[in-house]
CSV table of C-alpha atoms and ligand atoms in Angstrom, one decimal:
chain,number,residue,atom,x,y,z
Y,1,MET,CA,-31.2,4.1,-50.1
Y,2,LEU,CA,-32.5,5.1,-46.7
Y,3,LYS,CA,-29.3,7.2,-46.0
Y,4,ARG,CA,-29.6,9.1,-49.3
Y,5,SER,CA,-33.3,9.7,-49.0
Y,6,LEU,CA,-33.1,11.0,-45.5
Y,7,TYR,CA,-30.1,13.1,-46.3
Y,8,VAL,CA,-31.9,14.5,-49.3
Y,9,ARG,CA,-35.0,15.2,-47.2
Y,10,ILE,CA,-33.1,17.0,-44.4
Y,11,VAL,CA,-30.8,19.0,-46.6
Y,12,GLY,CA,-33.7,19.7,-49.1
Y,13,THR,CA,-36.0,20.9,-46.3
Y,14,PHE,CA,-33.3,23.1,-44.9
Y,15,ILE,CA,-32.5,24.7,-48.3
Y,16,THR,CA,-36.1,25.2,-49.1
Y,17,VAL,CA,-36.8,26.8,-45.8
Y,18,VAL,CA,-33.8,29.2,-46.1
Y,19,VAL,CA,-34.6,30.1,-49.8
Y,20,LEU,CA,-38.2,30.7,-48.9
Y,21,SER,CA,-37.2,32.9,-45.9
Y,22,VAL,CA,-34.8,34.8,-48.1
Y,23,LEU,CA,-37.4,35.4,-50.8
Y,24,ILE,CA,-40.1,36.4,-48.4
Y,25,SER,CA,-37.9,38.7,-46.4
Y,26,TYR,CA,-36.5,40.3,-49.6
Y,27,PHE,CA,-39.9,41.0,-51.0
Y,28,THR,CA,-41.5,42.2,-47.8
Y,29,MET,CA,-38.5,44.5,-47.2
Y,30,SER,CA,-38.9,46.0,-50.7
Y,31,PHE,CA,-42.7,46.4,-50.3
Y,32,PHE,CA,-42.4,48.2,-47.0
Y,33,PHE,CA,-39.6,50.4,-48.2
Y,34,HIS,CA,-41.7,51.3,-51.2
Y,35,ASN,CA,-44.5,52.5,-49.0
Y,36,GLU,CA,-42.3,53.8,-46.3
Y,37,VAL,CA,-44.1,56.6,-44.5
Y,38,ILE,CA,-41.0,57.6,-42.5
Y,39,PHE,CA,-39.1,58.1,-45.8
Y,40,ASP,CA,-41.9,60.4,-47.1
Y,41,GLU,CA,-41.8,62.4,-43.9
Y,42,GLU,CA,-38.1,62.9,-44.2
Y,43,VAL,CA,-38.4,64.1,-47.8
Y,44,LYS,CA,-41.2,66.6,-46.8
Y,45,ASN,CA,-39.0,68.0,-44.0
Y,46,VAL,CA,-36.0,68.4,-46.3
Y,47,THR,CA,-38.3,70.1,-49.0
Y,48,SER,CA,-39.8,72.5,-46.4
Y,49,GLY,CA,-36.3,73.4,-45.1
Y,50,VAL,CA,-34.9,74.0,-48.6
Y,51,ALA,CA,-38.1,76.1,-49.5
Y,52,GLU,CA,-37.5,78.3,-46.5
Y,53,ILE,CA,-33.8,78.8,-47.4
Y,54,ILE,CA,-34.7,79.6,-51.0
Y,55,GLU,CA,-37.5,82.1,-50.0
Y,56,LEU,CA,-34.9,84.0,-47.9
Y,57,THR,CA,-32.5,84.2,-50.9
Y,58,GLU,CA,-32.3,86.9,-53.4
Y,59,LEU,CA,-33.5,85.8,-56.9
Y,60,GLU,CA,-30.1,86.2,-58.5
Y,61,ASP,CA,-28.4,84.0,-55.8
Y,62,VAL,CA,-30.9,81.1,-56.3
Y,63,PRO,CA,-29.0,79.3,-59.1
Y,64,ALA,CA,-25.8,79.2,-57.0
Y,65,LEU,CA,-27.7,77.9,-54.0
Y,66,VAL,CA,-29.5,75.3,-56.1
Y,67,GLU,CA,-26.1,74.2,-57.4
Y,68,THR,CA,-24.8,73.8,-53.9
Y,69,PHE,CA,-27.8,71.6,-53.0
Y,70,GLN,CA,-27.2,69.4,-56.1
Y,71,THR,CA,-23.8,68.4,-54.7
Y,72,TYR,CA,-25.7,66.7,-51.9
Y,73,TYR,CA,-28.1,63.9,-52.7
Y,74,PHE,CA,-31.0,66.0,-54.0
Y,75,ASN,CA,-31.9,67.7,-57.2
Y,76,ILE,CA,-34.0,70.9,-57.3
Y,77,MET,CA,-36.3,72.4,-60.0
Y,78,ILE,CA,-38.1,75.7,-59.7
Y,79,PHE,CA,-40.9,76.8,-62.0
Y,80,HIS,CA,-42.8,80.0,-62.1
Y,81,GLU,CA,-46.6,79.7,-61.7
Y,82,SER,CA,-46.9,80.4,-65.4
Y,83,GLY,CA,-44.9,77.2,-66.1
Y,84,GLU,CA,-41.6,79.0,-66.9
Y,85,PRO,CA,-38.6,77.3,-65.4
Y,86,LEU,CA,-36.5,79.6,-63.2
Y,87,LEU,CA,-33.2,78.0,-63.9
Y,88,ASP,CA,-31.6,77.1,-67.3
Y,89,GLN,CA,-29.9,73.9,-66.4
Y,90,TYR,CA,-32.2,71.3,-65.0
Y,91,PRO,CA,-31.3,67.9,-63.8
Y,92,SER,CA,-33.8,65.3,-64.9
Y,93,ILE,CA,-36.5,65.1,-62.3
Y,94,PRO,CA,-39.3,62.7,-63.3
Y,95,LEU,CA,-42.2,65.2,-63.4
Y,96,SER,CA,-45.5,64.8,-65.0
Y,97,ASP,CA,-47.3,67.7,-66.8
Y,98,SER,CA,-49.7,68.2,-64.0
Y,99,SER,CA,-47.1,68.5,-61.3
Y,100,ILE,CA,-47.0,72.3,-61.1
Y,101,ILE,CA,-50.8,72.4,-60.9
Y,102,ASP,CA,-50.8,69.7,-58.2
Y,103,VAL,CA,-48.3,71.7,-56.1
Y,104,PHE,CA,-50.3,75.0,-56.4
Y,105,TYR,CA,-53.7,73.5,-55.8
Y,106,SER,CA,-52.8,71.1,-53.1
Y,107,ALA,CA,-55.1,71.4,-50.1
Y,108,GLU,CA,-52.2,70.6,-47.7
Y,109,GLU,CA,-49.8,73.0,-46.1
Y,110,ASP,CA,-47.1,70.4,-46.3
Y,111,PRO,CA,-45.1,69.6,-49.4
Y,112,VAL,CA,-46.8,67.2,-51.8
Y,113,ILE,CA,-45.2,63.8,-52.5
Y,114,LEU,CA,-45.7,63.2,-56.2
Y,115,PRO,CA,-46.3,59.8,-57.6
Y,116,HIS,CA,-42.9,58.0,-57.6
Y,117,GLY,CA,-43.5,55.1,-60.0
Y,118,LYS,CA,-41.7,51.8,-59.4
Y,119,ARG,CA,-38.5,53.2,-57.8
Y,120,GLU,CA,-38.3,52.3,-54.2
Y,121,ALA,CA,-35.8,54.7,-52.8
Y,122,SER,CA,-36.6,57.8,-54.8
Y,123,ARG,CA,-39.1,60.5,-54.0
Y,124,VAL,CA,-40.1,63.8,-55.6
Y,125,ALA,CA,-41.8,66.4,-53.3
Y,126,GLY,CA,-43.3,69.8,-54.5
Y,127,ILE,CA,-44.1,72.9,-52.5
Y,128,PRO,CA,-45.3,76.4,-53.6
Y,129,ILE,CA,-42.8,79.1,-52.6
Y,130,GLU,CA,-42.5,82.9,-53.0
Y,131,ILE,CA,-39.3,84.6,-54.3
Y,132,GLU,CA,-39.5,88.3,-54.2
Y,133,GLN,CA,-43.3,88.2,-54.0
Y,134,GLU,CA,-43.6,86.0,-57.1
Y,135,PRO,CA,-45.2,82.5,-56.9
Y,136,TYR,CA,-43.0,79.6,-57.8
Y,137,ALA,CA,-43.2,75.8,-57.5
Y,138,LEU,CA,-40.2,74.1,-55.9
Y,139,PHE,CA,-39.5,70.4,-56.7
Y,140,LEU,CA,-37.0,68.4,-54.8
Y,141,HIS,CA,-35.8,65.0,-55.9
Y,142,LEU,CA,-34.2,62.7,-53.3
Y,143,ASP,CA,-32.7,59.6,-54.9
Y,144,TYR,CA,-31.1,56.8,-52.8
Y,145,GLU,CA,-31.7,54.2,-55.4
Y,146,GLU,CA,-28.1,53.2,-55.9
Y,147,GLU,CA,-27.3,53.0,-52.2
Y,148,MET,CA,-30.5,50.9,-51.9
Y,149,LEU,CA,-29.3,48.6,-54.6
Y,150,SER,CA,-25.9,48.1,-53.0
Y,151,ILE,CA,-27.5,47.4,-49.6
Y,152,LYS,CA,-29.8,44.9,-51.3
Y,153,LYS,CA,-26.8,43.2,-53.0
Y,154,LEU,CA,-25.0,43.0,-49.6
Y,155,VAL,CA,-28.1,41.5,-48.0
Y,156,VAL,CA,-28.6,39.0,-50.8
Y,157,SER,CA,-25.0,38.0,-50.9
Y,158,SER,CA,-24.8,37.5,-47.1
Y,159,LEU,CA,-28.0,35.4,-47.2
Y,160,LEU,CA,-26.5,33.3,-50.0
Y,161,PHE,CA,-23.4,32.9,-47.9
Y,162,VAL,CA,-25.5,31.8,-44.9
Y,163,LEU,CA,-27.3,29.4,-47.3
Y,164,LEU,CA,-24.0,27.9,-48.5
Y,165,ILE,CA,-22.4,27.5,-45.0
Y,166,GLY,CA,-25.7,26.3,-43.6
Y,167,SER,CA,-26.1,23.7,-46.3
Y,168,LEU,CA,-22.6,22.4,-45.6
Y,169,LEU,CA,-23.2,22.3,-41.9
Y,170,ILE,CA,-26.6,20.6,-42.2
Y,171,LEU,CA,-25.0,18.0,-44.5
Y,172,LEU,CA,-22.5,17.1,-41.7
Y,173,ALA,CA,-25.2,17.4,-39.0
Y,174,SER,CA,-27.6,15.1,-40.9
Y,175,ARG,CA,-24.9,12.5,-41.2
Y,176,ARG,CA,-24.8,12.4,-37.4
Y,177,LEU,CA,-28.6,11.9,-37.4
Y,178,VAL,CA,-28.7,9.4,-40.2
Y,179,THR,CA,-25.8,7.1,-39.1
Y,180,PRO,CA,-27.5,5.7,-36.0
Y,181,ILE,CA,-30.7,5.1,-38.0
Y,182,LYS,CA,-28.7,3.3,-40.7
Y,183,LYS,CA,-27.1,1.2,-37.9
Y,184,LEU,CA,-30.6,0.4,-36.5
Y,185,THR,CA,-31.8,-0.7,-40.0
Y,186,ASN,CA,-28.8,-3.1,-40.3
Y,187,ALA,CA,-29.4,-4.4,-36.8
Y,188,ALA,CA,-33.1,-5.0,-37.6
Y,189,LYS,CA,-32.1,-6.8,-40.8
Y,190,GLU,CA,-29.7,-9.0,-38.8
Y,191,MET,CA,-32.5,-9.8,-36.4
Y,192,ALA,CA,-34.8,-10.7,-39.2
Y,193,LYS,CA,-32.1,-13.2,-40.3
Y,194,GLY,CA,-32.4,-14.8,-36.8
Y,195,ASN,CA,-29.4,-13.2,-35.1
Y,196,PHE,CA,-30.9,-12.1,-31.9
Y,197,SER,CA,-27.6,-11.2,-30.2
Y,198,VAL,CA,-27.3,-7.9,-32.0
Y,199,ARG,CA,-27.0,-4.8,-29.7
Y,200,LEU,CA,-26.3,-1.2,-30.5
Y,201,LYS,CA,-24.3,1.3,-28.5
Y,202,SER,CA,-25.7,4.8,-27.8
Y,203,LYS,CA,-24.5,7.5,-25.5
Y,204,ASP,CA,-27.2,10.0,-26.6
Y,205,LYS,CA,-30.2,10.6,-24.4
Y,206,ASP,CA,-32.3,12.0,-27.3
Y,207,GLU,CA,-35.1,10.4,-29.2
Y,208,VAL,CA,-32.7,8.3,-31.3
Y,209,GLY,CA,-30.8,7.2,-28.2
Y,210,GLU,CA,-34.2,6.2,-26.7
Y,211,LEU,CA,-35.0,4.3,-29.9
Y,212,ILE,CA,-31.7,2.4,-29.7
Y,213,THR,CA,-32.3,1.6,-26.0
Y,214,SER,CA,-35.8,0.3,-26.9
Y,215,PHE,CA,-34.3,-1.7,-29.8
Y,216,ASN,CA,-31.7,-3.3,-27.5
Y,217,HIS,CA,-34.5,-4.1,-24.9
Y,218,MET,CA,-36.6,-5.6,-27.7
Y,219,ALA,CA,-33.7,-7.7,-29.0
Y,220,SER,CA,-32.9,-9.1,-25.6
Y,221,GLU,CA,-36.6,-10.0,-25.0
Y,222,VAL,CA,-36.8,-11.7,-28.4
Y,223,GLU,CA,-33.5,-13.5,-27.6
Y,224,LYS,CA,-35.0,-14.7,-24.3
Y,225,ILE,CA,-38.2,-15.9,-26.0
Y,226,ASP,CA,-36.2,-17.6,-28.7
Y,227,LYS,CA,-34.1,-19.4,-26.0
Y,228,MET,CA,-37.2,-20.4,-24.1
Y,229,ARG,CA,-38.8,-21.7,-27.3
Y,230,GLU,CA,-35.6,-23.7,-28.1
Y,231,ASP,CA,-35.5,-25.1,-24.5
Y,232,PHE,CA,-39.2,-25.8,-24.7
Y,233,VAL,CA,-39.0,-27.7,-28.0
Y,234,SER,CA,-36.0,-29.7,-26.8
Y,235,SER,CA,-37.7,-30.5,-23.4
Y,236,VAL,CA,-40.9,-31.6,-25.1
Y,237,SER,CA,-39.0,-33.8,-27.5
Y,238,HIS,CA,-37.0,-35.3,-24.6
Y,239,GLU,CA,-40.2,-35.9,-22.6
Y,240,ILE,CA,-41.8,-37.6,-25.6
Y,241,GLN,CA,-38.7,-39.5,-26.7
Y,242,SER,CA,-37.8,-41.2,-23.3
Y,243,PRO,CA,-41.2,-43.0,-22.7
Y,244,LEU,CA,-41.3,-43.9,-26.4
Y,245,THR,CA,-37.8,-45.5,-26.1
Y,246,SER,CA,-38.8,-47.6,-23.1
Y,247,ILE,CA,-42.2,-48.6,-24.7
Y,248,ARG,CA,-40.4,-49.6,-27.9
Y,249,GLY,CA,-37.7,-51.5,-25.9
Y,250,PHE,CA,-40.1,-53.4,-23.7
Y,251,THR,CA,-42.5,-54.3,-26.5
Y,252,LYS,CA,-39.6,-55.5,-28.6
Y,253,ALA,CA,-38.3,-57.6,-25.7
Y,254,ILE,CA,-41.7,-59.2,-25.2
Y,255,GLN,CA,-42.1,-59.7,-28.9
Y,256,ASP,CA,-38.7,-61.4,-29.2
Y,257,GLU,CA,-39.6,-63.5,-26.1
Y,258,VAL,CA,-36.4,-62.3,-24.4
Y,259,VAL,CA,-38.4,-61.6,-21.3
Y,260,PRO,CA,-39.2,-64.6,-19.0
Y,261,LYS,CA,-42.9,-65.3,-19.0
Y,262,GLN,CA,-43.2,-64.5,-15.2
Y,263,ASN,CA,-41.8,-61.0,-15.8
Y,264,GLU,CA,-44.0,-60.1,-18.7
Y,265,LYS,CA,-46.7,-58.5,-16.5
Y,266,GLU,CA,-44.1,-56.3,-14.8
Y,267,TYR,CA,-42.9,-55.1,-18.3
Y,268,LEU,CA,-46.5,-54.5,-19.4
Y,269,ASP,CA,-47.0,-52.4,-16.3
Y,270,ILE,CA,-44.1,-50.3,-17.2
Y,271,ILE,CA,-45.4,-49.9,-20.8
Y,272,TYR,CA,-48.8,-48.9,-19.3
Y,273,GLN,CA,-47.2,-46.3,-17.0
Y,274,GLU,CA,-45.2,-44.9,-19.8
Y,275,THR,CA,-48.3,-44.4,-22.0
Y,276,GLU,CA,-50.0,-42.8,-18.9
Y,277,ARG,CA,-47.0,-40.5,-18.7
Y,278,LEU,CA,-47.3,-39.5,-22.3
Y,279,SER,CA,-51.0,-38.8,-21.9
Y,280,ARG,CA,-50.3,-36.7,-18.8
Y,281,LEU,CA,-47.7,-34.8,-20.7
Y,282,SER,CA,-50.0,-33.9,-23.6
Y,283,GLU,CA,-52.8,-33.1,-21.1
Y,284,ASN,CA,-50.4,-30.7,-19.2
Y,285,LEU,CA,-49.1,-29.2,-22.4
Y,286,LEU,CA,-52.7,-28.5,-23.5
Y,287,ARG,CA,-53.5,-27.0,-20.1
Y,288,LEU,CA,-50.5,-24.7,-20.2
Y,289,ALA,CA,-51.2,-23.6,-23.7
Y,290,SER,CA,-54.8,-22.8,-22.7
Y,291,LEU,CA,-53.6,-20.9,-19.6
Y,292,ASP,CA,-51.0,-19.0,-21.7
Y,293,SER,CA,-53.6,-17.9,-24.2
Y,294,GLU,CA,-55.3,-14.6,-23.6
Y,295,HIS,CA,-58.8,-16.2,-23.7
Y,296,HIS,CA,-58.4,-19.0,-21.2
Y,297,PRO,CA,-61.6,-19.7,-19.4
Y,298,TYR,CA,-61.7,-17.9,-16.0
Y,299,HIS,CA,-65.0,-17.9,-14.1
Y,300,PRO,CA,-64.4,-16.8,-10.5
Y,301,GLU,CA,-67.1,-17.2,-7.9
Y,302,VAL,CA,-67.4,-17.3,-4.1
Y,303,TYR,CA,-67.1,-20.8,-2.7
Y,304,LYS,CA,-66.1,-22.8,0.4
Y,305,LEU,CA,-62.3,-23.5,0.2
Y,306,ASP,CA,-62.2,-26.1,3.0
Y,307,GLU,CA,-64.8,-28.2,1.2
Y,308,GLN,CA,-62.8,-28.1,-2.0
Y,309,ILE,CA,-59.7,-29.3,-0.1
Y,310,ARG,CA,-61.6,-32.1,1.5
Y,311,ARG,CA,-62.9,-33.2,-1.9
Y,312,THR,CA,-59.3,-33.2,-3.3
Y,313,VAL,CA,-58.1,-35.4,-0.5
Y,314,LEU,CA,-60.9,-37.8,-1.0
Y,315,ALA,CA,-60.4,-37.9,-4.8
Y,316,THR,CA,-56.7,-38.9,-4.3
Y,317,GLU,CA,-57.4,-41.5,-1.6
Y,318,PRO,CA,-56.2,-44.5,-3.7
Y,319,GLN,CA,-52.7,-42.8,-4.1
Y,320,TRP,CA,-52.1,-41.8,-0.4
Y,321,LYS,CA,-53.7,-45.0,0.8
Y,322,SER,CA,-51.4,-47.1,-1.3
Y,323,LYS,CA,-48.4,-45.5,0.4
Y,324,ASN,CA,-50.1,-45.7,3.8
Y,325,LEU,CA,-49.8,-42.0,4.4
Y,326,GLN,CA,-51.6,-40.1,7.1
Y,327,ILE,CA,-53.3,-36.9,6.0
Y,328,LEU,CA,-53.9,-34.4,8.8
Y,329,LEU,CA,-56.4,-31.6,8.0
Y,330,GLU,CA,-56.7,-28.4,9.9
Y,331,LEU,CA,-59.1,-26.4,7.9
Y,332,ASP,CA,-60.8,-23.1,8.9
Y,333,THR,CA,-64.1,-22.6,7.3
Y,334,VAL,CA,-63.3,-20.1,4.7
Y,335,GLU,CA,-65.0,-18.7,1.6
Y,336,ILE,CA,-62.8,-17.4,-1.3
Y,337,TYR,CA,-63.5,-15.8,-4.6
Y,338,ALA,CA,-61.7,-17.7,-7.3
Y,339,ASP,CA,-62.1,-20.0,-10.3
Y,340,GLN,CA,-63.0,-23.4,-8.7
Y,341,ASP,CA,-61.9,-25.6,-11.5
Y,342,LEU,CA,-58.5,-23.8,-11.8
Y,343,LEU,CA,-57.8,-23.9,-8.1
Y,344,GLU,CA,-58.8,-27.5,-7.9
Y,345,GLN,CA,-55.9,-28.1,-10.2
Y,346,VAL,CA,-53.6,-26.2,-7.9
Y,347,TRP,CA,-54.5,-28.3,-4.8
Y,348,LEU,CA,-54.4,-31.5,-6.8
Y,349,ASN,CA,-50.9,-30.8,-8.2
Y,350,LEU,CA,-49.5,-29.7,-4.8
Y,351,PHE,CA,-51.1,-32.6,-2.9
Y,352,ILE,CA,-50.0,-35.2,-5.5
Y,353,ASN,CA,-46.4,-33.9,-5.3
Y,354,ALA,CA,-46.6,-34.2,-1.5
Y,355,ILE,CA,-47.8,-37.8,-1.9
Y,356,LYS,CA,-45.2,-38.6,-4.5
Y,357,TYR,CA,-42.3,-37.3,-2.6
Y,358,SER,CA,-43.4,-38.6,0.9
Y,359,PRO,CA,-41.9,-41.8,2.2
Y,360,PRO,CA,-44.4,-44.7,2.9
Y,361,GLU,CA,-46.1,-44.4,6.2
Y,362,GLY,CA,-45.4,-40.6,6.2
Y,363,GLU,CA,-47.6,-37.7,7.1
Y,364,ILE,CA,-49.0,-34.8,5.1
Y,365,HIS,CA,-50.5,-31.8,6.8
Y,366,ILE,CA,-52.9,-29.5,5.1
Y,367,HIS,CA,-53.7,-26.3,6.8
Y,368,ILE,CA,-56.1,-23.4,6.0
Y,369,GLN,CA,-55.6,-20.4,8.1
Y,370,GLU,CA,-57.3,-17.1,7.9
Y,371,ASP,CA,-55.9,-13.9,9.4
Y,372,THR,CA,-56.0,-10.1,8.7
Y,373,SER,CA,-53.9,-10.3,5.6
Y,374,GLY,CA,-55.9,-13.1,4.0
Y,375,VAL,CA,-56.1,-16.8,3.7
Y,376,LYS,CA,-53.0,-19.1,3.8
Y,377,VAL,CA,-53.2,-22.7,2.5
Y,378,SER,CA,-50.2,-24.8,3.2
Y,379,ILE,CA,-49.4,-28.3,2.2
Y,380,LYS,CA,-46.6,-29.8,4.2
Y,381,ASP,CA,-44.9,-33.1,3.7
Y,382,TYR,CA,-42.0,-34.9,5.5
Y,383,GLY,CA,-40.4,-36.3,2.3
Y,384,LYS,CA,-37.1,-35.9,0.6
Y,385,GLY,CA,-37.2,-32.1,0.4
Y,386,ILE,CA,-35.8,-29.9,-2.2
Y,387,PRO,CA,-32.2,-28.7,-2.4
Y,388,GLU,CA,-31.8,-24.9,-1.8
Y,389,GLU,CA,-30.2,-24.2,-5.2
Y,390,ALA,CA,-33.2,-25.8,-7.0
Y,391,ILE,CA,-35.9,-23.7,-5.3
Y,392,PRO,CA,-35.6,-20.7,-7.7
Y,393,TYR,CA,-36.2,-22.9,-10.7
Y,394,LEU,CA,-38.9,-25.0,-9.2
Y,395,PHE,CA,-41.8,-23.3,-11.1
Y,396,ASP,CA,-40.0,-23.3,-14.4
Y,397,ARG,CA,-41.4,-25.5,-17.2
Y,398,PHE,CA,-39.9,-29.0,-17.3
Y,399,PHE,CA,-37.8,-28.4,-14.2
Y,400,LYS,CA,-37.1,-31.6,-12.3
Y,401,VAL,CA,-34.8,-31.8,-9.3
Y,402,ASP,CA,-34.0,-35.4,-10.1
Y,403,LYS,CA,-33.3,-35.6,-13.8
Y,404,ALA,CA,-32.8,-39.4,-13.6
Y,405,ARG,CA,-36.4,-40.4,-13.5
Y,406,THR,CA,-37.6,-43.5,-11.6
Y,407,ASN,CA,-40.8,-45.2,-12.7
Y,408,SER,CA,-42.4,-44.7,-9.3
Y,409,ILE,CA,-42.0,-41.0,-9.5
Y,410,ALA,CA,-42.7,-40.3,-13.1
Y,411,GLY,CA,-43.4,-36.6,-13.5
Y,412,ASN,CA,-42.8,-34.2,-16.4
Y,413,GLY,CA,-41.8,-31.1,-14.6
Y,414,LEU,CA,-45.0,-29.2,-15.6
Y,415,GLY,CA,-47.1,-29.6,-12.5
Y,416,LEU,CA,-45.7,-26.6,-10.5
Y,417,SER,CA,-45.5,-24.4,-13.6
Y,418,ILE,CA,-49.3,-24.9,-14.0
Y,419,VAL,CA,-49.8,-24.1,-10.3
Y,420,LYS,CA,-47.7,-20.9,-10.6
Y,421,LYS,CA,-49.6,-19.8,-13.7
Y,422,ILE,CA,-53.0,-20.3,-12.1
Y,423,VAL,CA,-51.9,-18.5,-9.0
Y,424,MET,CA,-50.7,-15.6,-11.1
Y,425,ILE,CA,-54.0,-15.4,-13.0
Y,426,HIS,CA,-55.7,-15.0,-9.7
Y,427,HIS,CA,-53.1,-12.4,-8.4
Y,428,PHE,CA,-52.4,-14.8,-5.5
Y,429,SER,CA,-48.9,-15.8,-4.5
Y,430,ILE,CA,-47.1,-19.0,-3.7
Y,431,GLU,CA,-44.1,-19.7,-1.4
Y,432,VAL,CA,-41.9,-22.7,-0.9
Y,433,SER,CA,-39.9,-23.6,2.1
Y,434,SER,CA,-38.0,-26.9,2.1
Y,435,LYS,CA,-35.0,-28.7,3.6
Y,436,GLU,CA,-33.4,-31.7,2.1
Y,437,GLY,CA,-34.3,-34.8,4.0
Y,438,GLU,CA,-36.8,-33.1,6.2
Y,439,GLY,CA,-39.7,-32.2,3.8
Y,440,SER,CA,-41.3,-29.2,2.1
Y,441,VAL,CA,-44.1,-26.8,2.6
Y,442,PHE,CA,-45.9,-25.1,-0.3
Y,443,THR,CA,-48.1,-22.1,0.8
Y,444,VAL,CA,-50.6,-20.3,-1.3
Y,445,LEU,CA,-51.5,-16.8,-0.1
Y,446,ILE,CA,-54.9,-15.4,-1.0
Y,447,PRO,CA,-55.0,-11.7,-0.2
Y,448,LYS,CA,-57.8,-10.3,1.9
Y,449,GLN,CA,-59.7,-8.3,-0.6
Y,450,GLN,CA,-60.2,-11.3,-2.9
Y,451,ASN,CA,-61.9,-13.5,-0.5
Y,452,ASP,CA,-64.4,-11.7,1.6
Y,453,THR,CA,-65.7,-9.0,-0.8
Y,454,GLY,CA,-66.2,-11.4,-3.5
Y,455,GLN,CA,-64.4,-9.1,-5.9
Y,456,THR,CA,-61.2,-9.6,-7.7
Y,457,SER,CA,-58.6,-6.8,-7.5
F,1,LIG,P1,-43.3,-33.3,-11.6
F,1,LIG,O1,-44.4,-33.6,-12.4
F,1,LIG,O2,-42.0,-33.7,-12.1
F,1,LIG,O3,-43.5,-33.5,-10.1
F,1,LIG,P2,-43.5,-30.5,-10.8
F,1,LIG,O4,-43.5,-29.3,-11.6
F,1,LIG,O5,-44.8,-30.8,-10.0
F,1,LIG,O6,-43.2,-31.7,-11.8
F,1,LIG,O7,-42.3,-30.5,-9.8
F,1,LIG,C1,-41.0,-30.1,-10.3
F,1,LIG,C2,-40.0,-30.7,-9.4
F,1,LIG,O8,-40.0,-30.2,-8.1
F,1,LIG,C3,-40.2,-32.2,-9.2
F,1,LIG,O9,-39.6,-32.9,-10.3
F,1,LIG,C4,-39.5,-32.4,-7.9
F,1,LIG,O10,-38.2,-32.7,-8.1
F,1,LIG,C5,-39.7,-31.1,-7.2
F,1,LIG,N1,-40.8,-31.2,-6.2
F,1,LIG,C6,-42.0,-30.7,-6.3
F,1,LIG,N2,-42.8,-30.9,-5.2
F,1,LIG,C7,-42.0,-31.5,-4.3
F,1,LIG,C8,-42.1,-32.0,-3.0
F,1,LIG,N3,-43.3,-31.9,-2.3
F,1,LIG,N4,-41.0,-32.6,-2.4
F,1,LIG,C9,-39.9,-32.7,-3.0
F,1,LIG,N5,-39.7,-32.3,-4.3
F,1,LIG,C10,-40.7,-31.7,-4.9
């Protein structure tokens, strides 16, 4: 359908353009020839020349001379002033009754071009002459009508030939144009069916080539998004399914009284932790969805960063106290321009991770340092560390280094992706350096212009 209509349009446009150009040029050519001043001049010159020759000729030699002229392309008529023709045999020259008077009473010196009707390449010119002191009117008729007709035929037939060859070539050329578009349509249909792996080949660098490159780019982006969506759904289902399985298992065990009475509290604790985990998961998912949306709340202001960090440490006291951790703070007094609520989430997530992955009795260092480039906030622990190969994926959603989850470290792999998202919203950056068995440092970099001017970039 598309192929046919595009073919029809291209070929139709071409033929219309050619036919119109042929018609326009044909009619303009005829029009200009009809009014051709140069042609008139030519006829006048010939007439004057012939008049001079005849005037120099004896009266009795005039018929022979006229006959000689007839053999060329012009006919001649000579009339006496009285209206009497000079010669017996006259070729048919289209003269009107007033022609003789027109010639004698013309104000011009030059020969007069008489009205030539509809014929394009035919002219009659008249001039008064004297033969042996007698006044005569000489008429000369130049007729190229037949030659004109054959030229026209030649022009029209070559234009028609051009039209024919051109139509054939345009038919082939438009196939070259339409084929990639047809392929694109089929590929788009494939994509609509859910096959995102379709790609098209194109060597051309023209607009169609660009369209194909853009299509391939779009297809690979859609494929990536689809893959992410699939992974996301399966991760969410997994994260929901595993706590539900343990909740179901433990409640059933308690119900069936399989669990010894003295262990019941321990099992109830696990159930409680699992419900907490589920609730954290839904909280984090909601937070991420809100951050992902275009209209997430973002209210930056200037505030004291060191105070915010102190508050975070205080708020998490029960967690680090229960592990007997030592928190060492080295905080420069610094003001930054950011969304307080969002950044609080960043410090909380990083600090809670440091607590989670630190051994009991361990240390955590929090450092705020300001230099010429900006403010650096680093949270350092001496815990289990992160394997090098895991670092590139650390901020991915649902990424966990240790897939086999233990109850004491029950995360859902969303904490760092929330941190990354908030950091990106602020145009800050985050770095990780870690060594397995030695610990990790997470550093948030707040560039200069965003903290002391009070303006976001
Ligand atoms: P979770 O809620 O599972 O901690 P995060 O997104 O916060 O999710 O972290 C992703 C993974 O990165 C964690 O599962 C953990 O394996 C690793 N990780 C994060 N912070 C630390 C840290 N301070 N020390 C060691 N590993 C860490």
